[in-house]
Amino acid sequence: MAGNTYGTIFKLSTFGESHGVAIGGVIDGCPAGITLDLNEIQNELNRRKPGQSAIVTQRKEPDTVEFYSGIFEGVTTGTPIGFAIHNTNQKSHDYTHIKDSYRPSHADYVYDQKYGFRDYRGGGRSSARETASRVVAGAIAKQFVSSIKINAFVSQVGTLKLEKNYKDLDFSLIESNPVRCPDPSTAAKMEDYIKKIKKEGDTIGGIITCVIQNVPIGLGEPVFDKLHAELGKAMLSINAVKGFEYGSGFEGVTQKGSDHNDQYNADGTTKTNNSGGIQGGISNGMDIYFNVAFKPVATVIQPYETIDKEGNMIKTQGKGRHDPCVVPRAVPIVEAMAAIVLADFTLLNRTIKL
Amino acid sequence: MAGNTYGTIFKLSTFGESHGVAIGGVIDGCPAGITLDLNEIQNELNRRKPGQSAIVTQRKEPDTVEFYSGIFEGVTTGTPIGFAIHNTNQKSHDYTHIKDSYRPSHADYVYDQKYGFRDYRGGGRSSARETASRVVAGAIAKQFVSSIKINAFVSQVGTLKLEKNYKDLDFSLIESNPVRCPDPSTAAKMEDYIKKIKKEGDTIGGIITCVIQNVPIGLGEPVFDKLHAELGKAMLSINAVKGFEYGSGFEGVTQKGSDHNDQYNADGTTKTNNSGGIQGGISNGMDIYFNVAFKPVATVIQPYETIDKEGNMIKTQGKGRHDPCVVPRAVPIVEAMAAIVLADFTLLNRTIKL
Amino acid sequence: MAGNTYGTIFKLSTFGESHGVAIGGVIDGCPAGITLDLNEIQNELNRRKPGQSAIVTQRKEPDTVEFYSGIFEGVTTGTPIGFAIHNTNQKSHDYTHIKDSYRPSHADYVYDQKYGFRDYRGGGRSSARETASRVVAGAIAKQFVSSIKINAFVSQVGTLKLEKNYKDLDFSLIESNPVRCPDPSTAAKMEDYIKKIKKEGDTIGGIITCVIQNVPIGLGEPVFDKLHAELGKAMLSINAVKGFEYGSGFEGVTQKGSDHNDQYNADGTTKTNNSGGIQGGISNGMDIYFNVAFKPVATVIQPYETIDKEGNMIKTQGKGRHDPCVVPRAVPIVEAMAAIVLADFTLLNRTIKL
Amino acid sequence: MAGNTYGTIFKLSTFGESHGVAIGGVIDGCPAGITLDLNEIQNELNRRKPGQSAIVTQRKEPDTVEFYSGIFEGVTTGTPIGFAIHNTNQKSHDYTHIKDSYRPSHADYVYDQKYGFRDYRGGGRSSARETASRVVAGAIAKQFVSSIKINAFVSQVGTLKLEKNYKDLDFSLIESNPVRCPDPSTAAKMEDYIKKIKKEGDTIGGIITCVIQNVPIGLGEPVFDKLHAELGKAMLSINAVKGFEYGSGFEGVTQKGSDHNDQYNADGTTKTNNSGGIQGGISNGMDIYFNVAFKPVATVIQPYETIDKEGNMIKTQGKGRHDPCVVPRAVPIVEAMAAIVLADFTLLNRTIKL
């Protein structure tokens, strides 16, 4: 392990630096016999792509995925799916300002300390560009577990909160605005706020909520690989994520057991769902829902002081195109990682009973 | 995988049901040459043990660990450490009330659905009793990574919050009260509140904060096995946990990047620590700190309605000895899982540079 | 990884030294719902046990397995099966003769070099005593894949070969003699020869042949985890094994393709079976058969010269009870490892197709 | 797992079908700071390439490897190394003769049975073409463990044996002839024989011997991941391999312990080396040597009878360009897999002692 493989059966291994030749990966363990909609995969990539709206980075990357193997006449063969997305924009930058200095709250410093040196161009491996590979794998996972419905959306930007319960939202509106918030009036406020932040050369954090519906009972592998523990790890592995909670989450700590417990209906469903669809680490068939907290992007277009490799304090200036708020583009990444986790547990669950 | 192994190099595999013959595990990959303080291991178990104070369950279990292998003349040999804790109290109960019915917000129902049937005695494998095995492994891991200081404590019970920053706390006071809150006046309030909840036959949630100090730079394996992602998974795998956040966490989403960024000092340390000691998934040498949210225990000593195996609604009554609030006893479990994660990443980090 | 776990889904983790408190393990991933015959498990252990006949070591170990978890009312629960075999004979020996010196062709020297020191009593972890744990897991695996028939037997001792094809043998005779060779007249010669070797204080090597029948088509996970590659690894991991060949094996290299190819019958079976039941790493439904070569046991009851820890040449003398030939007792170990491999691939195969 | 990843720390995941767009892989866990000689990697690929001499298949594939990531300014960065080899020859064939029928002793039939259908073009994933990815990873592994010397060579073709001990051979002659046998007169005989076999439209098996010198003491992870067990698995995972033996191997079974034991010199080396450089699964610093048996290639240019998908017996004819004997081209593959195993154990060994 050097940390670039995810999953036990449905297993994704990724590679690639922000400004290397290409990023990509190998998906091993995808079952045979799935007719893949390749347009749908590209569509997911487009949701993550830079330059898609006025509130995201204006960098241009076509993000076209090429498949190398594992698909024959449009159907998965059960053999590994190799794929790559060539970087097209990687030679045009001037990186001298970050080559020998460490940007605050980026991974520059720790990569140098851990590995001895680093590919400094655009953040190298620590760039969120690698998540495009996750989106490819997630789009395939979604098509495998197609009966499960996964919808993520932006529920908070800075202090602007979407106050509605997810049951009162129309998920078909998620893609109707660049923020990916399914409540149009909240979305408009968020969009304005992000534009304002952008003008300041600053950035802001946010929360993505993910709702997973129509989940079969039985997914999750206690005691360590509980369904919510894997979902949590998968989400926390996404760039800029600082927190994860599911079901009643942090709010739930203030409740009494007698209020928090989800009472059963005769059919095994529950009257409330503080459990967030997971009990004892195993899906119980109710909706799974969770929140993922994203910090503000570290790249700000402002002057700042930092250190160089020799430990000298230097004055420098953030520059270039950047995302003022990461959550709109992170929505498909959250969905992708959720789909990968669900695909893996679906396959593991087949091995449980005689 | 059926989910009962944790770690890549420092690897813990556990077994055991709440009321079976014994619980225990195998620790593989613990380096050779560590002189173990066995009393210290037992001491950690005692911190988790039932019956230790008036605010925890009054069940009696001596929780004495026996080591079977991997330690020779008090020193680890590099071979697997097998251990067991015999259950002594397992034959005295009457479980007929849970044999054929499903307790709300417990794992009874999903275990039956997933595995076809279950060891219903005391919750079987889904009981938090299995965490005693984690505490044993964690106590060994702590002795391996002994230069790292791991301190967890209770920072919230219900709505009662410890409002101080961890830097203003004296960790030596954690064990001075049964709540394991290092602020005596807050601890007293929490203790009273838990006693009140207990009298009502009810339960309440809480938050544990964990602070890890003196961490070497470089722990963590991006892009999937980031340090905070593994810490998150490890914590979420503990019974009753509903959320995890590190550094600025959920609060951080409301900050601007210009405020949130941690500016460097000339020596590579940072002036602030919103990053929580982790950047890009790798420790940066600053303090790591995180919060873990625990829901209220599902067992309440009150009448309730639920379903039996045939799907009939039945009326029943919670009974027996239970924990009114899980966080005091969960403090050593949080520390144990943190130690296991740190031990594993310490070993993985040895493989990185030429 | 420190090498003490085997399998991906049906996963065995073992612990234990020859003269520690106990040996044992954890079996994770055994499916729920298997009614276990515990006598059958003990019976397999008895086949491996020392002291069972005049041609094996006369040491006394009852080798009684205790199960700690994962079995409820005689049926597997899908949770990990913890077990231990307590060592009863471990305090009676005098090990001073091997404490500070290295026995030739044993692992004493390399353990000291690799781990810094070792539990020298009876060979510690490097003793074949650990294979008792494998036999327990294998006996459970056999009951899971009960439709598959696994028969191993001794086919060579020194230069004494069983010249018959396995199809002309009556496997019910394997247990009819202490050598575990199903051809009574060859068995008698082998037995005499082993007795003669024993009298000389010497040891001799041998070959075990294993035949696996009624295997479903489709087991094996190319390209690395081919069925024969895992069988090979499993066999080579057994103490004293020096070689593995399946199907036509080493003999097959002298054949032409036109002779070696297995022509199909209309039903998908083949007219010959040089493939040994495996093509492209996947079982094809024909009989699997393979040979496993065991070197002569390194402990000889003769004077020899060797080195001590300080690198001095010393004269010493092999002593104690030992096996003059390991193959009779290794037969159940070969079967056990084969069963574990087949159980694991059976479970993995469930994840392949949509 | 679906079997396409090898290794624990130095971890190779491969993809690709014989006639898909490309083959390739991801190498995760290669340490940072290795200055790679890319020409040397391509040179290893050229040793495996079709069309290199008169005794191998005349197919043309340039087999040019492209690196996508993980190497910066010629040095490994510690991040995953993604690579691909585009197939250039993949559209020119007519595969109708194998689309609906099963070639004897190929994997066609079992792939259809296991996965439901297959990419039939050129054998798809079951083609030995995938081993080119192993050669790339092996060439990088070699450069990581550069102090270890790995030399494989052809030691038998059909019944033609190289009768010399490896110590009497000059490894610099291995590449001096197309057979890759370092004894020129034996090589000449083998070459003539292979040409004769080729003229007959037939094929023949062979043996590759591999010698690994200058191995540090301590590689290997008992009890399951013994050094020779992993080497065995790695070799058995190569297409057409039917057997593996190390040290005294199958011959050793006829020896007595008193003859077979390797007596120590005062410096810890041994006077003989029947152990093949490995004791108890751990390298002891002596030369490692092993033999790998390859069956005759299944594709013969002769008429044969077989079955089609519907189970009808059909008459057909082997055609096209093929290898009459696989061992000359398999020499670099054996070396590559050995290098990968050694690289992985080198990294694991760093985690053993405090």
Coordinates of C-alpha atoms in Angstrom, one line a residue, chain B residues 1-5 8-9 11 13-17 20-22 26 28-29 32-33 67-70 72-73 75-80 82 84 86 115 117-121 125, chain C residues 1-5 8-9 11 13-17 20-22 26 28-29 32-33 67-70 72-73 75-80 82 84 86 115 117-121 125:
Chain B
M1 CA -12.6 -9.5 3.7
A2 CA -15.5 -9.8 6.0
G3 CA -14.5 -6.6 7.7
N4 CA -12.8 -7.8 10.9
T5 CA -9.2 -6.8 10.1
T8 CA -2.0 -2.8 6.4
I9 CA 1.2 -3.6 8.2
K11 CA -2.8 -5.4 11.4
S13 CA -7.9 -9.1 13.3
T14 CA -10.5 -9.5 16.0
F15 CA -13.1 -12.1 16.9
G16 CA -15.7 -12.6 19.6
E17 CA -19.3 -12.2 20.6
G20 CA -19.6 -16.3 23.5
V21 CA -16.6 -18.1 25.1
A22 CA -14.1 -15.3 24.6
V26 CA -4.3 -11.4 16.4
D28 CA 0.3 -9.1 13.0
G29 CA 3.1 -6.8 12.0
A32 CA 10.1 -6.9 16.9
G33 CA 12.1 -5.6 19.9
F67 CA -1.4 -13.3 25.7
Y68 CA -0.8 -16.5 23.7
S69 CA 2.1 -15.7 21.5
G70 CA 4.4 -13.1 19.9
F72 CA 9.0 -13.7 24.5
E73 CA 10.6 -12.7 27.8
V75 CA 9.6 -8.4 24.3
T76 CA 7.8 -8.5 21.0
T77 CA 9.3 -11.1 18.6
G78 CA 7.9 -9.7 15.4
T79 CA 5.5 -12.7 15.1
P80 CA 1.8 -12.4 15.6
G82 CA -2.5 -13.7 19.8
A84 CA -8.1 -13.5 24.3
H86 CA -12.6 -14.8 28.3
Y115 CA -26.5 -13.3 7.8
F117 CA -29.7 -15.5 11.7
R118 CA -27.7 -14.2 14.7
D119 CA -26.2 -14.9 18.1
Y120 CA -28.8 -12.8 19.9
R121 CA -27.2 -13.0 23.3
R125 CA -20.9 -9.5 17.5
Chain C
M1 CA 1.4 -7.4 6.2
A2 CA 3.7 -9.4 8.2
G3 CA 2.7 -12.5 6.4
N4 CA 0.4 -14.3 8.8
T5 CA -2.9 -13.9 7.0
T8 CA -9.0 -12.5 0.5
I9 CA -12.6 -13.3 1.6
K11 CA -9.3 -15.2 5.4
S13 CA -4.9 -15.2 10.4
T14 CA -2.8 -17.4 12.6
F15 CA -0.6 -16.9 15.7
G16 CA 1.5 -19.0 17.9
E17 CA 4.9 -20.4 18.7
G20 CA 4.3 -20.6 23.7
V21 CA 0.9 -20.6 25.6
A22 CA -1.2 -21.5 22.6
V26 CA -9.1 -16.1 13.4
D28 CA -12.9 -14.2 8.9
G29 CA -15.3 -14.4 6.0
A32 CA -23.1 -17.8 7.6
G33 CA -25.3 -20.8 7.8
F67 CA -13.6 -22.4 19.5
Y68 CA -14.2 -19.0 21.0
S69 CA -16.7 -17.3 18.6
G70 CA -18.4 -17.3 15.2
F72 CA -23.8 -20.4 17.5
E73 CA -25.8 -23.5 18.2
V75 CA -23.9 -23.1 12.9
T76 CA -21.5 -20.5 11.5
T77 CA -22.8 -17.0 12.1
G78 CA -20.8 -15.2 9.4
T79 CA -18.7 -13.5 12.1
P80 CA -15.1 -14.4 12.7
G82 CA -11.6 -17.4 16.8
A84 CA -6.9 -21.8 20.0
H86 CA -3.2 -24.7 24.0
Y115 CA 13.9 -9.9 13.9
F117 CA 16.2 -12.2 18.4
R118 CA 13.9 -15.2 18.6
D119 CA 11.8 -17.4 20.7
Y120 CA 14.2 -20.3 20.4
R121 CA 12.1 -22.9 22.2
R125 CA 7.2 -19.5 15.1

